Amino acid sequence: QVQLVESGGGLVQAGGSLRLSCAVSGRTFSTYNMAWFRQAPGKEREFVAGISWGGGNSYYADSVKGRSTISRDNAKNTVYLQMNSLKPEDTAVYYCASDRRYYSTVVLTTTNQYDYWGQGTQVTVSS
C-alpha cells in the first residue's frame, strides 16, 4: 500500500529553520506531483508548497514564499520542505500529499486533488 511518512518537525524559535522530509513508498514516486499542506488548530488545512513530478516546477503559498523551498529526490522517493525565518504563525501540523494524477502538468493547491497523505509532523515556532 502507499505510505507517506513525514519527519523533521519540532520546536524552534522565531527566525529559526527546519527541514521537513516525506518518504514515499508503494507508488512510483517520480511520476506524481507532491505537495505540503499545513493545518493549525481551529483552521482548515491549507496549501504550503508543491512540486512537479520531475522537480522542474514549484509553487508556493504567499505566506511562505521567499522563506521556504520545496525539493525532491526521486532516487530516494523523498520530498523536502526547507523552512527559514520561521514565524509563530507557521505553527501547525504539516502534511505531505501525493497528487491523484500521474504526470500532471499543473501543481494544484486544493486538498481534494491529492489522494494519499502522511500522518503529519508538528511544527511549533515560539516567539
PDB file of C-alpha atoms in Angstrom:
ATOM      1  CA  GLN A   1       0.000   0.000   0.000  1.00  0.00           C
ATOM      2  CA  VAL A   2       1.010   3.620  -0.444  1.00  0.00           C
ATOM      3  CA  GLN A   3       2.667   5.181   2.589  1.00  0.00           C
ATOM      4  CA  LEU A   4       3.893   8.702   3.211  1.00  0.00           C
ATOM      5  CA  VAL A   5       5.966   9.268   6.327  1.00  0.00           C
ATOM      6  CA  GLU A   6       6.911  12.777   7.406  1.00  0.00           C
ATOM      7  CA  SER A   7       9.746  13.701   9.729  1.00  0.00           C
ATOM      8  CA  GLY A   8      11.729  16.742  10.789  1.00  0.00           C
ATOM      9  CA  GLY A   9       9.175  18.726  12.743  1.00  0.00           C
ATOM     10  CA  GLY A  10       9.869  20.162  16.153  1.00  0.00           C
ATOM     11  CA  LEU A  11      10.040  23.218  18.361  1.00  0.00           C
ATOM     12  CA  VAL A  12      12.045  26.156  17.074  1.00  0.00           C
ATOM     13  CA  GLN A  13      12.370  29.811  17.993  1.00  0.00           C
ATOM     14  CA  ALA A  14      11.114  32.519  15.688  1.00  0.00           C
ATOM     15  CA  GLY A  15      13.661  33.195  12.984  1.00  0.00           C
ATOM     16  CA  GLY A  16      14.910  29.631  13.019  1.00  0.00           C
ATOM     17  CA  SER A  17      14.828  26.942  10.360  1.00  0.00           C
ATOM     18  CA  LEU A  18      13.513  23.434   9.914  1.00  0.00           C
ATOM     19  CA  ARG A  19      13.745  20.875   7.140  1.00  0.00           C
ATOM     20  CA  LEU A  20      10.816  18.531   6.760  1.00  0.00           C
ATOM     21  CA  SER A  21      11.117  15.243   4.905  1.00  0.00           C
ATOM     22  CA  CYS A  22       8.492  12.921   3.499  1.00  0.00           C
ATOM     23  CA  ALA A  23       9.414   9.423   2.400  1.00  0.00           C
ATOM     24  CA  VAL A  24       7.021   7.725  -0.012  1.00  0.00           C
ATOM     25  CA  SER A  25       6.612   4.022  -0.672  1.00  0.00           C
ATOM     26  CA  GLY A  26       4.160   1.894  -2.627  1.00  0.00           C
ATOM     27  CA  ARG A  27       3.844   4.288  -5.557  1.00  0.00           C
ATOM     28  CA  THR A  28       6.028   5.271  -8.499  1.00  0.00           C
ATOM     29  CA  PHE A  29       7.129   8.435  -6.744  1.00  0.00           C
ATOM     30  CA  SER A  30       8.797  10.043  -9.751  1.00  0.00           C
ATOM     31  CA  THR A  31       5.547  10.238 -11.738  1.00  0.00           C
ATOM     32  CA  TYR A  32       3.454  12.214  -9.232  1.00  0.00           C
ATOM     33  CA  ASN A  33       3.415  15.841  -8.196  1.00  0.00           C
ATOM     34  CA  MET A  34       3.874  16.266  -4.456  1.00  0.00           C
ATOM     35  CA  ALA A  35       2.798  18.955  -2.026  1.00  0.00           C
ATOM     36  CA  TRP A  36       2.996  20.114   1.554  1.00  0.00           C
ATOM     37  CA  PHE A  37      -0.068  21.333   3.414  1.00  0.00           C
ATOM     38  CA  ARG A  38      -0.478  22.514   6.982  1.00  0.00           C
ATOM     39  CA  GLN A  39      -3.262  22.741   9.500  1.00  0.00           C
ATOM     40  CA  ALA A  40      -3.268  24.958  12.559  1.00  0.00           C
ATOM     41  CA  PRO A  41      -5.682  24.372  15.460  1.00  0.00           C
ATOM     42  CA  GLY A  42      -9.174  25.505  14.563  1.00  0.00           C
ATOM     43  CA  LYS A  43      -8.258  26.209  10.965  1.00  0.00           C
ATOM     44  CA  GLU A  44      -8.704  24.440   7.663  1.00  0.00           C
ATOM     45  CA  ARG A  45      -5.872  22.568   6.041  1.00  0.00           C
ATOM     46  CA  GLU A  46      -4.038  24.901   3.670  1.00  0.00           C
ATOM     47  CA  PHE A  47      -1.601  24.520   0.809  1.00  0.00           C
ATOM     48  CA  VAL A  48       2.016  25.444   1.552  1.00  0.00           C
ATOM     49  CA  ALA A  49       4.099  24.334  -1.424  1.00  0.00           C
ATOM     50  CA  GLY A  50       4.017  21.908  -4.327  1.00  0.00           C
ATOM     51  CA  ILE A  51       6.483  20.471  -6.797  1.00  0.00           C
ATOM     52  CA  SER A  52       6.056  18.794 -10.149  1.00  0.00           C
ATOM     53  CA  TRP A  53       6.891  15.135 -10.725  1.00  0.00           C
ATOM     54  CA  GLY A  54      10.208  15.950 -12.381  1.00  0.00           C
ATOM     55  CA  GLY A  55      11.097  18.693  -9.935  1.00  0.00           C
ATOM     56  CA  GLY A  56      11.227  21.405 -12.563  1.00  0.00           C
ATOM     57  CA  ASN A  57       8.253  23.414 -11.337  1.00  0.00           C
ATOM     58  CA  SER A  58       7.323  24.532  -7.855  1.00  0.00           C
ATOM     59  CA  TYR A  59       4.601  26.702  -6.404  1.00  0.00           C
ATOM     60  CA  TYR A  60       4.270  28.371  -3.026  1.00  0.00           C
ATOM     61  CA  ALA A  61       1.592  29.934  -0.914  1.00  0.00           C
ATOM     62  CA  ASP A  62       2.118  33.660  -0.473  1.00  0.00           C
ATOM     63  CA  SER A  63       2.502  33.122   3.267  1.00  0.00           C
ATOM     64  CA  VAL A  64       5.737  31.124   2.832  1.00  0.00           C
ATOM     65  CA  LYS A  65       7.072  32.434  -0.479  1.00  0.00           C
ATOM     66  CA  GLY A  66      10.653  33.574  -0.153  1.00  0.00           C
ATOM     67  CA  ARG A  67      11.116  31.710   3.135  1.00  0.00           C
ATOM     68  CA  SER A  68      10.566  28.116   2.057  1.00  0.00           C
ATOM     69  CA  THR A  69      11.920  25.786  -0.601  1.00  0.00           C
ATOM     70  CA  ILE A  70      10.342  22.537  -1.728  1.00  0.00           C
ATOM     71  CA  SER A  71      12.540  19.941  -3.385  1.00  0.00           C
ATOM     72  CA  ARG A  72      12.509  16.261  -4.193  1.00  0.00           C
ATOM     73  CA  ASP A  73      14.937  13.430  -4.697  1.00  0.00           C
ATOM     74  CA  ASN A  74      13.315  10.892  -6.987  1.00  0.00           C
ATOM     75  CA  ALA A  75      16.119   8.413  -6.395  1.00  0.00           C
ATOM     76  CA  LYS A  76      15.256   8.433  -2.681  1.00  0.00           C
ATOM     77  CA  ASN A  77      11.460   8.720  -3.100  1.00  0.00           C
ATOM     78  CA  THR A  78      11.549  11.713  -0.787  1.00  0.00           C
ATOM     79  CA  VAL A  79      10.205  15.242  -0.866  1.00  0.00           C
ATOM     80  CA  TYR A  80      11.555  18.007   1.359  1.00  0.00           C
ATOM     81  CA  LEU A  81      10.404  21.350   2.679  1.00  0.00           C
ATOM     82  CA  GLN A  82      13.106  23.706   3.883  1.00  0.00           C
ATOM     83  CA  MET A  83      11.598  26.456   6.009  1.00  0.00           C
ATOM     84  CA  ASN A  84      13.600  29.503   7.063  1.00  0.00           C
ATOM     85  CA  SER A  85      12.823  32.657   9.019  1.00  0.00           C
ATOM     86  CA  LEU A  86      10.050  30.812  10.793  1.00  0.00           C
ATOM     87  CA  LYS A  87       7.275  32.800  12.431  1.00  0.00           C
ATOM     88  CA  PRO A  88       4.859  31.854  15.222  1.00  0.00           C
ATOM     89  CA  GLU A  89       2.076  31.826  12.633  1.00  0.00           C
ATOM     90  CA  ASP A  90       3.842  28.940  10.900  1.00  0.00           C
ATOM     91  CA  THR A  91       2.903  26.746  13.853  1.00  0.00           C
ATOM     92  CA  ALA A  92       0.828  23.845  12.539  1.00  0.00           C
ATOM     93  CA  VAL A  93       0.819  20.177  11.715  1.00  0.00           C
ATOM     94  CA  TYR A  94       2.494  19.758   8.344  1.00  0.00           C
ATOM     95  CA  TYR A  95       1.340  17.059   5.936  1.00  0.00           C
ATOM     96  CA  CYS A  96       2.822  15.819   2.694  1.00  0.00           C
ATOM     97  CA  ALA A  97       0.488  14.630  -0.019  1.00  0.00           C
ATOM     98  CA  SER A  98       0.662  12.890  -3.387  1.00  0.00           C
ATOM     99  CA  ASP A  99      -1.339  14.093  -6.391  1.00  0.00           C
ATOM    100  CA  ARG A 100      -4.005  11.649  -7.512  1.00  0.00           C
ATOM    101  CA  ARG A 101      -2.953  12.041 -11.174  1.00  0.00           C
ATOM    102  CA  TYR A 102       0.353  10.896 -12.590  1.00  0.00           C
ATOM    103  CA  TYR A 103       2.451  13.049 -14.919  1.00  0.00           C
ATOM    104  CA  SER A 104       0.248  16.019 -14.148  1.00  0.00           C
ATOM    105  CA  THR A 105       1.431  19.243 -15.779  1.00  0.00           C
ATOM    106  CA  VAL A 106      -0.057  21.514 -13.122  1.00  0.00           C
ATOM    107  CA  VAL A 107       0.737  21.739  -9.420  1.00  0.00           C
ATOM    108  CA  LEU A 108      -2.641  22.063  -7.726  1.00  0.00           C
ATOM    109  CA  THR A 109      -3.370  23.641  -4.373  1.00  0.00           C
ATOM    110  CA  THR A 110      -6.612  22.062  -3.155  1.00  0.00           C
ATOM    111  CA  THR A 111      -6.754  19.088  -0.824  1.00  0.00           C
ATOM    112  CA  ASN A 112      -9.204  17.123  -2.965  1.00  0.00           C
ATOM    113  CA  GLN A 113      -6.604  16.825  -5.736  1.00  0.00           C
ATOM    114  CA  TYR A 114      -4.374  14.685  -3.510  1.00  0.00           C
ATOM    115  CA  ASP A 115      -5.236  11.111  -2.688  1.00  0.00           C
ATOM    116  CA  TYR A 116      -2.520   9.960  -0.295  1.00  0.00           C
ATOM    117  CA  TRP A 117      -1.433  11.775   2.834  1.00  0.00           C
ATOM    118  CA  GLY A 118       1.118  11.340   5.552  1.00  0.00           C
ATOM    119  CA  GLN A 119       0.301  11.305   9.241  1.00  0.00           C
ATOM    120  CA  GLY A 120       1.666  14.799   9.784  1.00  0.00           C
ATOM    121  CA  THR A 121       4.554  16.301  11.715  1.00  0.00           C
ATOM    122  CA  GLN A 122       4.148  19.073  14.288  1.00  0.00           C
ATOM    123  CA  VAL A 123       5.983  22.346  13.785  1.00  0.00           C
ATOM    124  CA  THR A 124       5.886  24.769  16.697  1.00  0.00           C
ATOM    125  CA  VAL A 125       7.500  28.199  16.462  1.00  0.00           C
ATOM    126  CA  SER A 126       7.924  30.086  19.703  1.00  0.00           C
ATOM    127  CA  SER A 127       8.100  33.860  19.841  1.00  0.00           C
TER     128      SER A 127
END
